[in-house]
């Protein structure tokens, strides 16, 4: 899809949140690297540009900068944090360090209050003298607006918390409107999009479905398409879009690797059939467990699972005639993180896709969701009538229970873990907490401890309970289940799971821990 608005990313941890906020306001947008060359920018014919924040300081010698010509495009520009300081420097404002140059003031990190002095541009809907709660995160500050620019707001630590030039439609704000702690952040961004840049609303899920279906038909006029279904929301929505476009030319393959949760394989097959998808289930439990036998290293487990998956999928796909395309539910964050756009760090999870097949089998990729965030995919899934229990399903890692079964992955230990995990899921669901929690699951630890059951001594394994909240899986906090629920889960696990005599609770956030244990 074309974007009216581009975000140039200078490496802020919040850049994706800017994109999300803009799309939630009804405007489609893309993220490009902050230093993207002009040719790459003008392909999009942007009507407005946002410069993101970033960890660099404009006062350092080598810092990321936008292409020189960006400001000559004569389109509205909004600089946020580092982006604002870039603009300030470009136009001759004074950027100082809060501590280094003997300047007065405090470093601003976290909540702050700004006073709006001049309600124009993005602030046109505010009143003069009004205070707003905002989120700041900066060490440099602007001590003086550039010539020709007006100071629009100030805070205790920032004499110029926002500035702007009405004629040139260029604005800078020191705080982060995209972070929800900035109470009126959306209103400020909306002010820039609609009052300053006069953009039109062009983004809603319904329009996306029609447009994408047409694009898939154009891209794949003939030949068959194969799609690996995991039963998770991304692959299901991707498959449904393609199914809508090419109907019987789509072949879905669901690999039961024996590492799924209790009842999951049957549930996935049942729910997918209800959606009218042509789906083939491969029972590959023995194959996976054979390959995993004796392996305890987390990374090695992941690699083996990725390789075996591709081998099995490949074998199945060879049996389908005229296969020309491979469909995947790749999302926008994966594209950004793998260096496809923007400046994020490169880190692809190998099993996350079946990309290895593309070269071997000379397939073209179809990734209908590669410009979307997960909550947008959920919205589209709802729009397409996919049942709520699929849409709201908690994320589940590609390598499945193998990375929650610490130590060796055997059928017996998986069964133990599955039993404990089912109890966690059931109890969290009964308490009505499934959607409030990002993920709730059990982990089987490879350590045995002494216990007493009845009159006898036991020496058995231990289960950890993990419940976390998160917006996107990149950071997470542990979720405190009510005490009585924890008691119930703990006693049910020990009473109903053979070989477990102890339950512990994981109270780590991410960072420094990760959500999964391996
Ligand atoms: P971590 O453990 O890195 O997990 O904090 C972040 C989120 O990603 C999920 N996860 C995976 N998802 N393939 C996936 O598709 C994987 O290999 C994988 N590893 C972790 C995890 O469940 C959490 O939601």
XYZ file of C-alpha atoms and ligand atoms in Angstrom:
542
model
C 0.000 0.000 0.000
C 1.112 3.557 -0.650
C 1.813 5.763 2.337
C 0.926 9.398 2.575
C 3.261 9.654 5.512
C 6.774 8.339 6.045
C 8.573 7.917 9.330
C 12.335 8.234 9.147
C 13.688 6.035 11.921
C 16.739 7.162 13.850
C 16.703 4.105 16.090
C 14.211 5.036 18.797
C 12.711 2.177 20.738
C 9.373 3.925 20.168
C 9.388 4.198 16.356
C 6.980 1.323 15.892
C 4.632 2.959 18.351
C 4.615 6.102 16.193
C 3.610 4.014 13.184
C 0.921 2.277 15.157
C -0.504 5.494 16.551
C -0.602 7.019 13.061
C -2.401 4.007 11.635
C -4.823 4.033 14.549
C -5.603 7.585 13.503
C -6.583 6.187 10.084
C -3.477 7.061 8.058
C -1.324 4.358 6.498
C 2.396 4.935 6.992
C 5.747 3.293 6.439
C 9.009 3.362 8.331
C 12.262 3.948 6.449
C 15.770 4.216 7.833
C 16.590 7.705 9.018
C 19.380 7.966 6.489
C 17.367 6.589 3.564
C 18.441 8.253 0.300
C 16.099 10.695 -1.349
C 15.283 8.282 -4.215
C 13.921 5.775 -1.710
C 11.836 8.438 -0.018
C 10.255 9.910 -3.118
C 9.097 6.513 -4.387
C 6.418 6.811 -1.713
C 5.465 10.358 -2.758
C 5.001 11.277 0.903
C 2.768 14.185 1.813
C 4.357 14.449 5.251
C 7.383 13.131 7.123
C 8.012 12.353 10.771
C 11.569 12.177 12.095
C 11.709 9.724 14.989
C 13.712 9.920 18.164
C 16.923 7.989 18.604
C 19.750 7.253 20.995
C 22.326 9.474 19.263
C 23.178 13.069 20.161
C 23.249 15.712 17.451
C 26.261 17.122 19.268
C 28.388 14.054 18.552
C 30.627 14.000 15.478
C 29.081 11.108 13.586
C 25.336 10.929 13.994
C 22.610 9.622 11.722
C 21.103 12.385 9.590
C 18.396 12.492 6.981
C 19.236 13.094 3.337
C 19.999 16.770 2.728
C 17.146 17.212 0.303
C 14.399 16.068 2.689
C 13.765 19.578 3.923
C 13.670 20.878 0.347
C 10.702 18.671 -0.505
C 8.527 21.375 0.990
C 6.225 18.969 2.745
C 5.218 19.150 6.421
C 7.785 17.668 8.819
C 7.425 16.745 12.468
C 10.583 15.975 14.436
C 10.216 14.028 17.660
C 12.961 14.142 20.329
C 16.202 13.459 18.417
C 14.263 14.314 15.235
C 13.430 17.683 16.749
C 17.043 18.319 17.619
C 18.077 17.464 14.065
C 15.630 20.068 12.802
C 16.806 22.596 15.371
C 20.392 22.134 14.344
C 19.542 22.288 10.685
C 17.877 25.663 11.183
C 20.494 27.068 13.544
C 18.865 26.520 16.953
C 20.967 25.845 20.007
C 21.166 22.282 21.250
C 22.972 21.757 24.540
C 23.743 18.818 26.806
C 21.987 18.963 30.103
C 25.013 18.083 32.141
C 27.998 18.434 29.903
C 27.983 22.083 28.985
C 27.402 23.441 32.447
C 23.851 24.225 31.394
C 21.165 24.672 33.974
C 18.401 22.114 34.167
C 17.694 18.493 34.802
C 17.814 15.497 32.556
C 14.258 14.607 31.693
C 13.389 10.963 31.672
C 9.862 9.774 32.304
C 6.740 11.743 33.055
C 6.884 15.527 32.730
C 4.470 18.407 32.334
C 4.524 20.891 29.517
C 2.807 24.242 29.349
C 1.461 25.167 25.936
C 2.465 28.728 25.169
C 1.386 28.986 21.608
C -1.442 26.717 20.450
C -0.701 26.519 16.743
C 0.157 23.724 14.288
C -0.236 20.308 15.944
C -1.415 22.119 19.087
C -4.156 24.100 17.330
C -6.892 22.324 19.284
C -5.317 23.178 22.659
C -5.588 26.355 24.700
C -2.822 28.763 25.541
C -1.399 28.303 29.027
C -2.818 24.783 29.395
C -0.689 22.044 30.970
C -0.296 18.554 29.540
C 1.231 15.334 30.891
C 3.898 14.046 28.530
C 6.658 11.450 28.364
C 10.198 12.706 28.005
C 13.375 10.767 27.380
C 16.332 12.951 26.521
C 19.746 14.128 27.623
C 20.192 16.934 25.074
C 17.851 19.862 25.112
C 17.041 22.776 22.924
C 17.837 26.030 24.679
C 16.693 28.308 21.908
C 14.293 27.837 18.987
C 15.911 28.392 15.573
C 15.423 31.789 13.917
C 12.045 31.932 12.204
C 10.586 29.343 14.573
C 8.279 29.999 17.502
C 8.420 28.235 20.842
C 5.112 26.439 21.267
C 5.545 24.753 24.638
C 7.989 24.518 27.523
C 8.584 22.208 30.464
C 10.666 22.530 33.584
C 13.660 20.875 31.971
C 13.064 22.069 28.397
C 12.695 25.779 27.707
C 11.737 24.751 24.169
C 9.620 21.592 24.518
C 8.007 22.263 21.107
C 8.646 24.713 18.293
C 7.297 25.370 14.844
C 7.238 27.423 11.707
C 3.698 27.828 10.436
C 4.585 28.856 6.863
C 7.013 26.002 6.309
C 4.837 23.553 8.269
C 7.846 22.281 10.176
C 7.439 21.348 13.839
C 9.553 19.790 16.542
C 8.503 18.293 19.830
C 10.843 17.148 22.563
C 8.468 14.680 24.202
C 7.036 11.437 22.832
C 3.410 11.774 21.676
C 3.397 8.090 20.641
C 3.829 6.796 24.200
C 0.574 6.363 26.073
C 1.897 8.291 29.087
C 1.566 11.410 26.913
C -2.108 11.751 27.666
C -3.062 13.796 24.617
C -0.391 12.337 22.335
C -2.858 11.111 19.706
C -4.500 14.526 19.618
C -1.124 16.147 18.959
C -0.221 13.623 16.253
C -3.701 14.032 14.779
C -3.123 17.794 14.800
C -0.022 17.283 12.695
C -1.666 14.775 10.318
C -4.928 16.557 9.716
C -4.534 20.224 10.676
C -0.959 20.757 9.486
C -0.426 18.200 6.716
C -4.086 17.941 5.710
C -3.817 14.209 5.112
C -6.846 12.102 4.391
C -7.881 9.063 6.341
C -7.040 6.122 4.101
C -6.634 3.172 6.383
C -9.237 0.804 7.754
C -9.277 -2.977 7.924
C -12.191 -3.444 5.491
C -10.409 -1.592 2.716
C -7.289 -3.624 3.376
C -9.078 -6.938 2.789
C -10.458 -5.912 -0.603
C -7.219 -4.339 -1.732
C -5.098 -7.279 -0.601
C -7.322 -9.893 -2.187
C -7.069 -8.034 -5.501
C -3.291 -7.729 -5.124
C -2.918 -11.466 -4.432
C -4.953 -12.314 -7.543
C -2.751 -10.046 -9.614
C 0.440 -11.483 -8.143
C -0.570 -15.119 -8.473
C -2.688 -15.387 -11.630
C -1.989 -19.108 -11.998
C -0.283 -22.004 -10.260
C -0.821 -23.272 -6.740
C 0.069 -21.687 -3.434
C 1.184 -23.570 -0.341
C 0.898 -22.238 3.159
C 2.210 -23.582 6.461
C -0.542 -23.219 9.042
C 0.319 -23.169 12.710
C -3.172 -22.362 13.916
C -1.928 -19.025 15.253
C -3.686 -15.851 14.228
C -1.056 -14.684 11.704
C -0.960 -17.779 9.533
C -4.739 -18.192 9.693
C -5.463 -14.620 8.599
C -2.840 -14.865 5.839
C -4.383 -18.142 4.632
C -7.894 -16.719 4.736
C -6.919 -13.709 2.625
C -5.280 -15.958 0.061
C -8.182 -18.373 0.145
C -10.514 -15.497 -0.591
C -8.323 -14.568 -3.547
C -7.528 -17.943 -5.153
C -9.906 -20.425 -3.507
C -8.927 -24.005 -4.406
C -5.452 -23.057 -5.576
C -4.415 -22.722 -1.919
C -3.060 -25.812 -0.140
C -2.510 -25.483 3.594
C -0.216 -27.813 5.464
C -0.368 -28.247 9.208
C 2.567 -30.117 10.736
C 1.846 -31.729 14.081
C 5.368 -31.836 15.478
C 4.375 -33.440 18.762
C 5.398 -30.247 20.543
C 1.938 -28.717 20.697
C -0.188 -28.094 23.755
C -2.863 -30.497 25.033
C -5.575 -31.004 22.404
C -4.121 -28.302 20.189
C -3.656 -30.288 16.972
C -7.266 -31.466 16.981
C -8.535 -28.026 17.896
C -6.573 -26.348 15.102
C -7.762 -28.851 12.499
C -11.343 -28.548 13.652
C -11.390 -24.768 13.623
C -9.581 -24.477 10.271
C -11.926 -26.881 8.544
C -14.800 -24.707 9.701
C -13.226 -21.842 7.778
C -13.340 -23.757 4.511
C -9.572 -24.087 4.110
C -8.120 -27.022 2.243
C -5.756 -28.333 4.855
C -3.565 -31.386 5.171
C -2.324 -32.534 8.554
C 1.037 -34.264 8.829
C 1.734 -36.344 11.920
C 5.429 -35.911 12.496
C 5.768 -36.394 16.240
C 8.078 -39.415 15.980
C 10.286 -37.696 13.436
C 10.763 -34.587 15.610
C 11.282 -36.510 18.846
C 13.812 -38.792 17.174
C 15.821 -35.811 15.975
C 15.596 -34.097 19.356
C 16.638 -37.167 21.300
C 19.475 -36.405 23.732
C 19.597 -32.700 22.825
C 19.517 -30.240 25.720
C 21.078 -27.087 24.266
C 18.318 -24.493 23.596
C 19.778 -23.157 20.369
C 20.409 -26.634 19.015
C 16.802 -27.595 19.754
C 15.563 -24.588 17.775
C 17.836 -25.338 14.824
C 16.826 -28.987 14.659
C 13.131 -28.133 14.803
C 13.524 -25.521 12.048
C 15.392 -27.946 9.793
C 13.033 -30.881 10.306
C 10.051 -28.649 9.703
C 11.433 -27.528 6.379
C 12.281 -31.093 5.361
C 8.771 -32.310 6.123
C 7.062 -29.340 4.562
C 9.249 -29.649 1.498
C 8.401 -33.345 1.120
C 4.679 -32.622 1.302
C 4.852 -29.676 -1.066
C 6.634 -31.816 -3.670
C 3.509 -33.953 -3.792
C 1.312 -31.025 -4.882
C 1.371 -30.131 -8.548
C 2.142 -26.733 -10.025
C 3.259 -25.123 -6.765
C 4.613 -21.673 -7.573
C 4.116 -19.671 -4.377
C 4.740 -19.972 -0.687
C 2.485 -17.994 1.660
C 3.615 -16.778 5.057
C 2.103 -14.730 7.853
C 5.161 -12.485 8.258
C 4.308 -9.299 10.176
C 5.677 -5.780 9.927
C 7.796 -6.022 13.116
C 9.538 -9.101 11.646
C 10.241 -7.164 8.463
C 11.638 -4.224 10.390
C 13.703 -6.422 12.677
C 15.185 -8.394 9.848
C 16.492 -5.174 8.348
C 13.834 -5.036 5.598
C 13.057 -1.430 6.483
C 13.971 0.963 9.235
C 17.076 0.803 11.337
C 16.240 -1.927 13.855
C 18.669 -4.622 14.856
C 18.797 -7.754 12.742
C 17.453 -10.854 14.430
C 15.323 -13.410 12.649
C 14.107 -16.466 14.420
C 15.035 -19.256 12.075
C 11.888 -21.340 12.472
C 9.699 -18.293 12.198
C 9.379 -18.768 8.499
C 10.079 -21.431 5.965
C 12.202 -19.167 3.812
C 14.737 -21.927 3.105
C 12.186 -23.454 0.763
C 11.945 -20.463 -1.448
C 15.313 -20.984 -3.061
C 15.242 -24.781 -3.171
C 11.844 -24.993 -4.761
C 12.012 -21.772 -6.760
C 8.904 -20.404 -5.103
C 7.790 -16.801 -4.916
C 6.769 -15.520 -1.520
C 3.328 -14.176 -0.754
C 3.227 -12.302 2.541
C -0.068 -10.438 2.751
C 0.525 -9.231 6.323
C 4.041 -7.885 5.966
C 2.915 -4.324 6.468
C 0.749 -4.958 9.514
C 1.091 -5.034 13.261
C -0.363 -7.895 15.259
C -3.301 -5.940 16.592
C -4.143 -4.847 13.053
C -4.056 -8.501 11.963
C -6.446 -9.341 14.782
C -8.747 -6.534 13.666
C -8.704 -7.821 10.083
C -9.320 -11.371 11.290
C -12.406 -10.153 13.143
C -13.514 -8.220 10.094
C -13.242 -11.441 8.047
C -15.383 -13.339 10.522
C -12.641 -15.591 11.911
C -13.824 -16.910 15.300
C -12.735 -14.998 18.397
C -10.959 -17.946 19.979
C -8.493 -18.006 17.066
C -8.087 -14.237 16.987
C -7.467 -13.922 20.709
C -5.197 -16.935 20.961
C -2.095 -16.235 23.005
C 1.191 -16.337 21.060
C 2.937 -19.704 21.033
C 6.573 -20.122 19.982
C 7.378 -21.943 16.736
C 9.544 -24.571 18.496
C 6.581 -25.224 20.793
C 6.881 -27.059 24.063
C 10.481 -28.044 23.241
C 11.647 -24.657 24.548
C 9.494 -25.015 27.658
C 10.679 -28.548 28.380
C 14.094 -27.647 29.743
C 16.661 -30.395 29.421
C 15.899 -33.395 27.267
C 12.690 -33.445 25.247
C 11.129 -36.878 25.650
C 7.588 -38.050 25.082
C 7.169 -38.709 28.775
C 8.427 -35.280 29.863
C 6.333 -33.562 27.182
C 3.264 -35.357 28.485
C 4.077 -34.139 31.991
C 4.518 -30.565 30.779
C 1.371 -30.734 28.686
C -0.660 -31.804 31.715
C 0.669 -28.948 33.845
C 0.254 -26.430 31.037
C -3.356 -27.474 30.457
C -4.098 -26.756 34.119
C -2.570 -23.258 33.880
C -4.542 -22.515 30.710
C -7.783 -23.877 32.125
C -7.572 -21.988 35.398
C -6.547 -18.707 33.781
C -9.433 -19.091 31.355
C -11.924 -19.922 34.118
C -10.809 -16.789 35.941
C -11.570 -14.804 32.766
C -7.964 -13.627 32.466
C -6.943 -15.096 29.083
C -7.092 -11.852 27.132
C -5.750 -9.692 29.975
C -2.581 -11.792 29.979
C -0.236 -11.899 26.970
C 0.886 -15.439 27.759
C 0.236 -17.881 30.579
C 2.030 -21.221 30.536
C 4.001 -23.872 32.399
C 7.658 -24.778 32.088
C 9.099 -28.156 33.089
C 12.436 -27.781 34.832
C 15.127 -30.458 34.573
C 15.676 -30.592 38.288
C 14.348 -32.914 40.885
C 13.718 -32.078 44.501
C 12.624 -33.932 47.577
C 9.011 -33.876 48.638
C 6.602 -35.810 50.753
C 3.327 -37.204 49.501
C 1.119 -39.316 51.695
C 3.643 -40.875 53.995
C 6.292 -41.331 51.376
C 9.316 -39.423 50.218
C 9.270 -38.237 46.620
C 12.096 -37.057 44.378
C 10.460 -35.508 41.365
C 10.536 -32.722 38.814
C 9.513 -29.123 39.236
C 7.105 -26.960 37.201
C 7.417 -23.188 36.862
C 4.402 -20.971 36.119
C 4.911 -17.966 33.851
C 2.246 -15.297 33.310
C 3.233 -12.082 31.554
C 1.686 -8.956 30.146
C 3.121 -7.367 27.029
C 2.108 -5.197 24.093
C 4.262 -6.829 21.464
C 6.470 -9.439 23.123
C 9.531 -7.190 22.963
C 9.261 -6.221 26.609
C 7.114 -7.890 29.219
C 6.181 -7.731 32.846
C 5.188 -10.629 35.049
C 1.516 -10.720 35.890
C 0.501 -11.327 39.482
C -2.268 -13.919 39.485
C -4.532 -13.698 42.539
C -3.234 -15.751 45.447
C -6.187 -18.139 45.560
C -5.781 -18.854 41.845
C -2.084 -19.588 42.317
C -2.899 -21.939 45.176
C -5.423 -23.764 43.032
C -3.059 -24.084 40.062
C -0.231 -25.275 42.257
C -2.244 -27.925 44.042
C -3.877 -29.136 40.852
C -0.500 -29.464 39.107
C 1.015 -31.534 41.899
C -2.104 -33.648 42.371
C -2.843 -34.284 38.714
C 0.603 -34.445 37.126
C 2.564 -37.625 37.480
C 6.218 -36.965 38.336
C 5.882 -33.394 39.655
C 6.086 -32.541 43.352
C 6.888 -28.823 43.351
C 5.611 -25.655 41.641
C 7.474 -22.335 41.490
C 6.463 -18.928 40.181
C 8.517 -16.940 37.668
C 8.516 -13.276 38.726
C 10.987 -11.921 36.156
C 10.280 -9.170 33.682
C 11.762 -8.855 30.181
C 14.404 -7.475 30.166
C 16.427 -8.805 31.868
C 14.789 -12.223 31.415
C 12.943 -13.304 28.267
C 9.390 -14.583 28.103
C 10.350 -18.122 27.135
C 12.996 -19.883 29.196
C 14.974 -21.106 26.175
P 11.130 -14.214 24.176
O 11.315 -15.534 24.824
O 12.173 -13.904 23.141
O 9.749 -14.294 23.386
O 10.981 -13.094 25.163
C 9.097 -13.189 22.844
C 7.802 -13.658 22.217
O 8.083 -14.448 21.070
C 7.605 -15.768 21.260
N 8.651 -16.637 20.758
C 8.647 -17.165 19.552
N 7.743 -17.081 18.560
N 9.103 -18.474 17.288
C 7.983 -17.750 17.419
O 7.152 -17.721 16.504
C 10.057 -18.590 18.237
O 11.079 -19.241 18.105
C 9.808 -17.895 19.427
N 10.519 -17.781 20.582
C 9.789 -16.983 21.378
C 7.382 -15.946 22.741
O 6.408 -16.944 23.015
C 6.974 -14.550 23.131
O 5.622 -14.295 22.845
